[in-house]
Coordinates of C-alpha atoms and ligand atoms in Angstrom, one line a residue:
M92 CA 74.6 115.0 87.5
S93 CA 77.7 117.1 88.1
V94 CA 78.6 118.8 91.4
K95 CA 80.4 122.0 92.2
R96 CA 84.0 121.9 93.5
T97 CA 86.8 124.2 94.3
V98 CA 90.4 123.5 93.1
W99 CA 93.8 125.2 93.0
R100 CA 94.8 125.3 89.3
I101 CA 97.8 126.6 87.5
P102 CA 97.3 127.6 83.8
R103 CA 100.8 126.6 82.9
A104 CA 103.9 125.7 84.9
G105 CA 106.6 128.3 85.4
S106 CA 105.6 130.4 88.5
L107 CA 104.0 129.7 91.8
A108 CA 102.2 133.1 91.5
R109 CA 100.0 131.6 88.7
L110 CA 98.3 129.2 91.1
A111 CA 94.6 130.3 91.4
R112 CA 91.6 129.1 93.4
V113 CA 88.7 128.4 91.1
G114 CA 85.2 127.0 91.2
E115 CA 84.2 124.4 88.6
S116 CA 81.9 121.5 88.1
L117 CA 82.9 117.9 88.4
P118 CA 81.1 115.2 86.4
D119 CA 79.8 112.0 87.9
P120 CA 82.4 109.4 88.4
A121 CA 83.0 107.1 85.4
P122 CA 83.0 103.3 85.5
G123 CA 85.6 102.1 88.0
Q124 CA 85.9 105.5 89.6
A125 CA 84.5 107.1 92.8
R126 CA 84.1 110.6 94.0
L127 CA 85.9 111.7 97.1
R128 CA 84.9 114.5 99.5
V129 CA 88.5 115.5 100.3
E130 CA 89.3 116.3 103.9
A131 CA 93.1 116.6 103.8
I132 CA 95.7 116.9 101.1
G133 CA 99.4 115.9 101.6
L134 CA 102.0 118.3 100.2
N135 CA 105.1 117.0 98.4
F136 CA 108.2 118.8 97.3
A137 CA 107.3 117.6 93.8
D138 CA 104.1 119.8 93.9
I139 CA 106.3 122.9 94.0
L140 CA 108.8 121.6 91.4
A141 CA 105.8 120.7 89.1
C142 CA 104.3 124.2 89.4
L143 CA 107.8 125.7 88.7
G144 CA 108.1 123.4 85.6
L145 CA 111.2 121.7 87.1
Y146 CA 109.6 118.2 87.5
S147 CA 110.0 115.7 84.7
A148 CA 106.4 114.6 84.9
T149 CA 104.9 118.2 84.8
P150 CA 101.8 118.3 82.6
S151 CA 102.3 120.6 79.6
G152 CA 99.0 122.6 79.9
P153 CA 96.9 123.7 82.8
F154 CA 96.8 121.3 85.8
I155 CA 95.8 120.9 89.4
P156 CA 98.8 120.0 91.6
G157 CA 98.8 117.3 94.2
L158 CA 99.7 113.7 94.5
E159 CA 97.7 112.5 97.5
C160 CA 94.7 113.2 99.6
A161 CA 92.2 111.5 102.0
G162 CA 88.6 111.8 102.7
T163 CA 85.2 110.1 102.4
I164 CA 83.7 108.6 99.2
E165 CA 80.4 110.3 98.4
A166 CA 79.4 108.6 95.1
V167 CA 80.6 105.7 93.0
G168 CA 80.6 105.0 89.2
P169 CA 79.1 101.9 87.6
G170 CA 80.9 98.7 88.5
T171 CA 83.1 100.2 91.2
R172 CA 83.8 98.0 94.2
L173 CA 84.1 100.9 96.7
V174 CA 81.0 102.1 98.4
A175 CA 79.8 105.6 99.5
G176 CA 80.9 106.3 103.1
D177 CA 84.2 104.4 102.7
R178 CA 87.1 106.4 104.1
V179 CA 90.3 106.2 101.9
C180 CA 93.5 107.9 101.0
V181 CA 94.0 108.3 97.3
L182 CA 97.1 108.6 95.1
T183 CA 96.6 111.0 92.2
R184 CA 98.9 111.7 89.3
F185 CA 98.2 115.4 89.9
G186 CA 94.8 116.7 90.8
A187 CA 94.7 116.4 94.6
Y188 CA 94.5 120.2 95.4
A189 CA 90.7 120.0 95.3
D190 CA 87.8 119.7 97.7
R191 CA 86.2 117.0 95.6
L192 CA 87.7 114.7 92.9
N193 CA 87.0 111.6 91.0
F194 CA 89.6 108.9 91.3
D195 CA 90.3 105.5 89.9
Q196 CA 89.5 102.8 92.5
D197 CA 92.9 101.0 92.0
Y198 CA 94.6 104.1 93.5
A199 CA 92.7 104.0 96.8
I200 CA 94.0 102.7 100.1
P201 CA 91.6 102.2 103.1
L202 CA 92.3 104.6 105.9
P203 CA 94.4 102.8 108.5
A204 CA 92.3 102.1 111.7
G205 CA 92.5 105.0 114.2
W206 CA 94.1 107.4 111.7
S207 CA 92.6 110.8 110.9
A208 CA 92.3 112.0 107.3
T209 CA 95.1 114.4 107.9
E210 CA 97.4 111.6 109.0
A211 CA 96.4 109.4 106.1
A212 CA 97.0 112.1 103.6
A213 CA 100.5 112.5 105.0
W214 CA 101.5 109.0 104.4
P215 CA 101.4 107.2 101.0
V216 CA 103.8 109.1 98.8
Q217 CA 106.5 109.8 101.3
G218 CA 106.1 106.4 103.0
M219 CA 106.3 104.5 99.7
T220 CA 109.3 106.6 98.6
A221 CA 111.2 105.6 101.7
W222 CA 110.1 102.0 101.5
Y223 CA 110.7 101.6 97.7
G224 CA 114.2 103.3 97.9
L225 CA 115.5 101.6 101.0
V226 CA 113.8 98.2 101.0
E227 CA 113.0 97.4 97.4
R228 CA 116.0 99.0 95.7
A229 CA 118.8 99.3 98.3
R230 CA 117.9 96.1 100.1
V231 CA 118.9 97.7 103.4
A232 CA 119.8 95.1 106.1
A233 CA 120.3 95.0 109.8
G234 CA 123.7 96.3 110.8
D235 CA 124.1 98.5 107.7
T236 CA 125.3 102.1 108.3
V237 CA 122.9 104.4 106.5
L238 CA 123.2 108.1 105.7
V239 CA 119.7 109.8 105.5
Q240 CA 119.8 113.3 104.0
S241 CA 117.0 115.7 105.0
A242 CA 116.1 113.3 107.8
A243 CA 113.6 115.6 109.5
G244 CA 111.6 116.1 106.2
G245 CA 108.5 114.1 105.1
V246 CA 110.4 111.3 103.4
G247 CA 113.3 111.5 105.9
L248 CA 111.1 110.7 108.9
Q249 CA 109.5 107.8 107.1
A250 CA 113.0 106.5 106.3
L251 CA 114.0 106.7 110.0
G252 CA 110.9 104.6 111.0
I253 CA 111.8 101.9 108.4
L254 CA 115.5 101.9 109.4
K255 CA 114.6 101.5 113.0
S256 CA 112.5 98.5 112.3
V257 CA 115.3 97.0 110.1
G258 CA 117.9 97.6 112.8
T259 CA 120.5 99.8 111.0
K260 CA 122.9 102.4 112.3
V261 CA 121.8 105.8 111.1
I262 CA 123.6 109.1 110.4
A263 CA 121.0 111.8 109.8
T264 CA 121.6 115.2 108.1
V265 CA 119.5 118.3 108.3
G266 CA 119.8 121.9 107.1
R267 CA 119.1 123.7 110.4
E268 CA 119.9 123.4 114.1
D269 CA 116.3 123.3 115.2
K270 CA 115.8 120.2 113.2
R271 CA 118.7 118.5 115.0
R272 CA 116.9 119.2 118.3
F273 CA 113.7 117.8 116.8
L274 CA 115.4 114.5 115.8
E275 CA 117.0 114.2 119.2
T276 CA 113.7 114.8 121.1
H277 CA 111.2 113.1 118.9
Y278 CA 113.2 110.3 117.3
G279 CA 115.7 109.5 120.0
L280 CA 118.8 110.0 117.7
S281 CA 122.0 110.8 119.5
P282 CA 123.3 114.3 118.8
D283 CA 126.6 113.2 117.4
S284 CA 124.8 111.0 114.8
I285 CA 123.0 114.1 113.4
I286 CA 124.8 116.5 111.0
V287 CA 123.7 120.0 110.5
R288 CA 125.2 120.2 106.9
E289 CA 127.8 122.7 106.1
P290 CA 129.0 122.5 102.4
R291 CA 132.7 123.1 103.1
R292 CA 132.9 120.9 106.2
F293 CA 130.7 118.1 105.1
K294 CA 133.5 115.5 104.7
A295 CA 134.8 116.2 108.2
Q296 CA 131.3 116.2 109.6
L297 CA 130.7 112.7 108.0
D298 CA 134.0 111.4 109.5
Q299 CA 133.0 112.6 113.0
A300 CA 129.5 111.1 112.7
L301 CA 130.9 107.8 111.4
A302 CA 133.2 107.6 114.3
A303 CA 130.3 108.3 116.7
V304 CA 128.2 105.4 115.4
G305 CA 131.2 103.1 115.3
A306 CA 131.6 102.7 111.6
T307 CA 134.3 103.5 109.0
G308 CA 132.0 103.9 105.9
L309 CA 128.5 103.9 104.6
D310 CA 126.6 100.9 103.3
V311 CA 123.6 103.0 102.0
V312 CA 123.2 106.7 101.2
F313 CA 119.6 107.9 100.9
D314 CA 119.8 111.2 99.2
A315 CA 117.5 113.7 97.6
V316 CA 119.6 116.8 98.1
L317 CA 122.6 116.3 95.7
G318 CA 124.6 119.5 95.5
P319 CA 127.9 119.8 97.3
Y320 CA 127.1 116.9 99.6
F321 CA 127.0 114.2 96.9
E322 CA 130.7 113.7 96.4
P323 CA 131.7 113.6 100.1
A324 CA 129.0 111.0 100.8
F325 CA 129.8 109.0 97.7
G326 CA 133.4 108.9 98.8
K327 CA 132.5 107.3 102.1
L328 CA 130.6 104.4 100.4
N329 CA 131.8 100.9 101.5
P330 CA 132.5 98.1 99.0
E331 CA 129.0 96.7 98.2
G332 CA 127.6 100.1 99.2
R333 CA 124.4 101.5 97.5
F334 CA 123.9 105.2 96.8
V335 CA 120.2 105.9 96.3
L336 CA 119.5 109.3 94.7
F337 CA 115.8 110.2 94.3
G338 CA 115.8 114.0 94.2
A339 CA 117.9 117.2 94.0
A340 CA 116.5 119.6 96.5
D341 CA 119.6 121.7 96.1
F342 CA 118.2 122.8 92.8
M343 CA 115.0 124.3 94.5
P344 CA 114.8 128.0 93.6
A345 CA 114.1 130.3 96.6
G346 CA 111.6 132.5 94.8
R347 CA 108.3 132.1 93.2
R348 CA 109.8 131.4 89.7
P349 CA 113.1 129.8 88.7
N350 CA 116.2 131.7 87.9
Y351 CA 117.1 129.8 84.8
L352 CA 120.7 131.1 84.5
S353 CA 121.6 130.1 88.0
L354 CA 119.9 126.7 87.5
L355 CA 121.9 126.2 84.3
W356 CA 125.1 127.0 86.2
Q357 CA 124.2 124.5 88.9
Y358 CA 123.3 121.9 86.2
L359 CA 126.6 122.3 84.5
R360 CA 128.4 121.9 87.8
R361 CA 126.4 118.8 88.8
P362 CA 128.4 115.9 90.2
R363 CA 129.7 113.2 87.8
L364 CA 130.4 109.6 88.4
D365 CA 133.1 107.4 86.9
P366 CA 131.4 104.1 86.0
L367 CA 134.8 102.3 85.6
A368 CA 135.8 103.3 89.2
M369 CA 132.5 101.8 90.4
I370 CA 133.6 98.4 89.1
S371 CA 136.7 98.1 91.2
A372 CA 135.1 99.8 94.2
N373 CA 132.2 97.3 93.9
Q374 CA 129.6 100.0 94.5
S375 CA 126.1 100.6 93.1
F376 CA 124.3 103.8 92.1
I377 CA 120.5 103.7 92.2
G378 CA 118.2 106.4 90.9
F379 CA 114.4 106.3 91.0
N380 CA 111.2 108.3 90.6
L381 CA 108.2 106.8 92.3
I382 CA 105.9 108.2 89.6
W383 CA 107.4 105.5 87.4
L384 CA 105.3 103.1 89.4
W385 CA 102.1 104.8 88.5
D386 CA 101.6 102.4 85.5
E387 CA 102.5 99.5 87.7
V388 CA 99.4 99.7 89.9
G389 CA 99.3 95.9 90.3
R390 CA 102.3 96.3 92.6
M391 CA 100.6 98.8 94.9
P392 CA 99.0 96.3 97.4
A393 CA 102.4 94.6 98.0
A394 CA 104.0 98.1 98.3
I395 CA 101.4 99.2 100.9
E396 CA 101.8 95.9 102.8
G397 CA 105.6 96.2 102.8
L398 CA 105.4 99.8 104.0
I399 CA 103.0 98.9 106.9
R400 CA 105.3 96.0 107.8
Y401 CA 108.5 98.0 107.8
A402 CA 107.1 101.2 109.3
G403 CA 105.4 99.3 112.0
G404 CA 102.1 101.1 111.4
H405 CA 103.4 104.3 113.0
K406 CA 101.5 107.4 112.1
P407 CA 103.4 110.0 110.1
Y408 CA 104.5 113.1 111.8
V409 CA 102.4 116.1 110.6
G410 CA 104.5 119.2 111.3
Q411 CA 102.2 121.8 109.7
R412 CA 98.5 121.9 109.0
L413 CA 97.0 124.8 107.0
P414 CA 93.5 125.3 105.7
F415 CA 92.8 124.5 102.0
D416 CA 92.4 128.2 101.0
R417 CA 96.0 128.9 102.2
A418 CA 97.6 126.4 99.7
P419 CA 100.1 128.9 98.3
E420 CA 101.4 129.7 101.8
A421 CA 101.7 126.0 102.6
M422 CA 103.7 125.5 99.4
Q423 CA 106.0 128.4 100.3
L424 CA 106.6 126.9 103.7
L425 CA 107.6 123.6 102.2
Q426 CA 109.7 125.3 99.6
S427 CA 111.6 127.3 102.3
G428 CA 113.3 124.1 103.5
G429 CA 112.3 124.9 107.1
T430 CA 109.5 122.4 107.6
V431 CA 109.6 119.3 109.7
G432 CA 107.6 116.2 108.8
K433 CA 104.6 116.6 106.6
V434 CA 102.7 119.7 105.5
V435 CA 99.0 119.0 105.1
L436 CA 96.1 121.2 103.8
E437 CA 92.9 120.6 105.6
V438 CA 89.6 121.2 103.8
Ligands
NAP96 N1 112.0 110.3 93.4 C1 110.9 110.2 94.0 O1 110.1 109.3 93.7 C2 110.6 111.1 95.1 C3 109.4 111.0 95.8 C4 109.1 111.8 96.9 C5 110.1 112.8 97.2 N2 111.2 112.9 96.5 C6 112.2 113.9 96.8 O2 112.6 113.7 98.2 C7 112.9 114.9 98.8 C8 112.1 115.1 100.0 O3 110.7 115.2 99.7 P1 109.6 115.7 100.7 O4 108.4 115.9 100.0 O5 109.7 114.7 101.9 O6 110.2 117.1 101.3 P2 110.8 117.4 102.7 O7 112.0 116.6 102.9 O8 109.8 117.5 103.7 O9 111.3 118.9 102.3 C9 112.4 119.1 101.5 C10 113.7 119.3 102.3 O10 114.8 119.5 101.4 C11 115.9 120.1 102.1 N3 116.5 121.0 101.2 C12 117.8 120.9 100.8 N4 118.2 121.9 100.0 C13 117.1 122.7 99.9 C14 116.8 123.9 99.2 N5 117.7 124.5 98.4 N6 115.6 124.5 99.3 C15 114.6 123.9 100.1 N7 114.8 122.7 100.7 C16 116.0 122.2 100.7 C17 115.2 120.7 103.3 O11 115.6 119.9 104.5 P3 117.1 120.0 105.1 O12 117.6 121.4 104.8 O13 116.8 119.8 106.6 O14 117.9 118.9 104.4 C18 113.8 120.6 103.1 O15 113.0 120.5 104.3 C19 112.6 116.0 97.8 O16 113.9 116.3 97.1 C20 111.7 115.3 96.8 O17 111.8 115.9 95.5 C21 111.5 112.1 95.4

């Protein structure tokens, strides 16, 4: 027997203005599935890029955005090992902007003890992004000097937690002065290791910060901004250095729909690397998209275990909570680049 639910659905990607709140019915969970009464939904930069049609994995037709949520199971399908009443956070390949949803049991993670649904919904995607990029791919090690771009954002704060437990030196960048103060106050970073990025001065800013942490170059760069900051950071990479690129926030349009001409201009001017120079410099470039791991679900338990181990079980920092019916406003906040930590919708 189906139940009623409310979702935020976009008929086709291309403009945030197309996102609409609609009621619909949800069928019973299929075998291996369970139905979640959603209590909180974690927002990701990718939600906005998907609605704008700028995300490689954007579905072609109508879709419900959202990659993660948390809540209580209220029904299970045949043969499902989960039981009604279990509290879980759930990874979804889109579909999380809903007050109820059916999910595949393999993509559920038990709510960590003592965490609220809001905290749990703020955790898996950004935590696994930081863990996968820094630990699995860049093999970050104690003593490394690591540059973290957008360090006060959702992924950035998770990265800082991991790097603290590994024991690296950290240089953090942010886009605004208030975020520098936040990192000093809440994460104990020294002011001279935090850069408020300026495109024309970024090379000099990096030199100053490197001197402040007692290093001459970077062992790891963890970057999802790209733009004018890429080349100065790449230029500071040590031999054996690893540059991890996992996003391009600099391409984020400011408005509700993309300006394709200006995106094309940015795309044509994107940074280029010389692979031959990387041989003699002994450097590595690593790109990744976590969504690639969607079909590698067998690796998820090890990923969660690794994340818990490296992040020391710390709760994520939730900077903004908005009610479910204000989803477009929450997305605009995240899109503005002014948010700190995680933005969560509460149902
Ligand atoms: N490849 C993957 O698997 C994967 C997975 C998750 C996230 N990501 C990427 O990782 C990045 C962080 O994601 P998140 O969800 O944690 O978001 P977030 O860091 O909380 O928010 C994005 C941040 O990007 C920075 N930014 C730089 N240029 C911007 C612009 N033109 N417009 C708006 N913001 C701009 C802003 O911080 P500052 O100005 O302080 O730098 C902003 O706060 C995003 O680029 C996202 O696409 C990639």
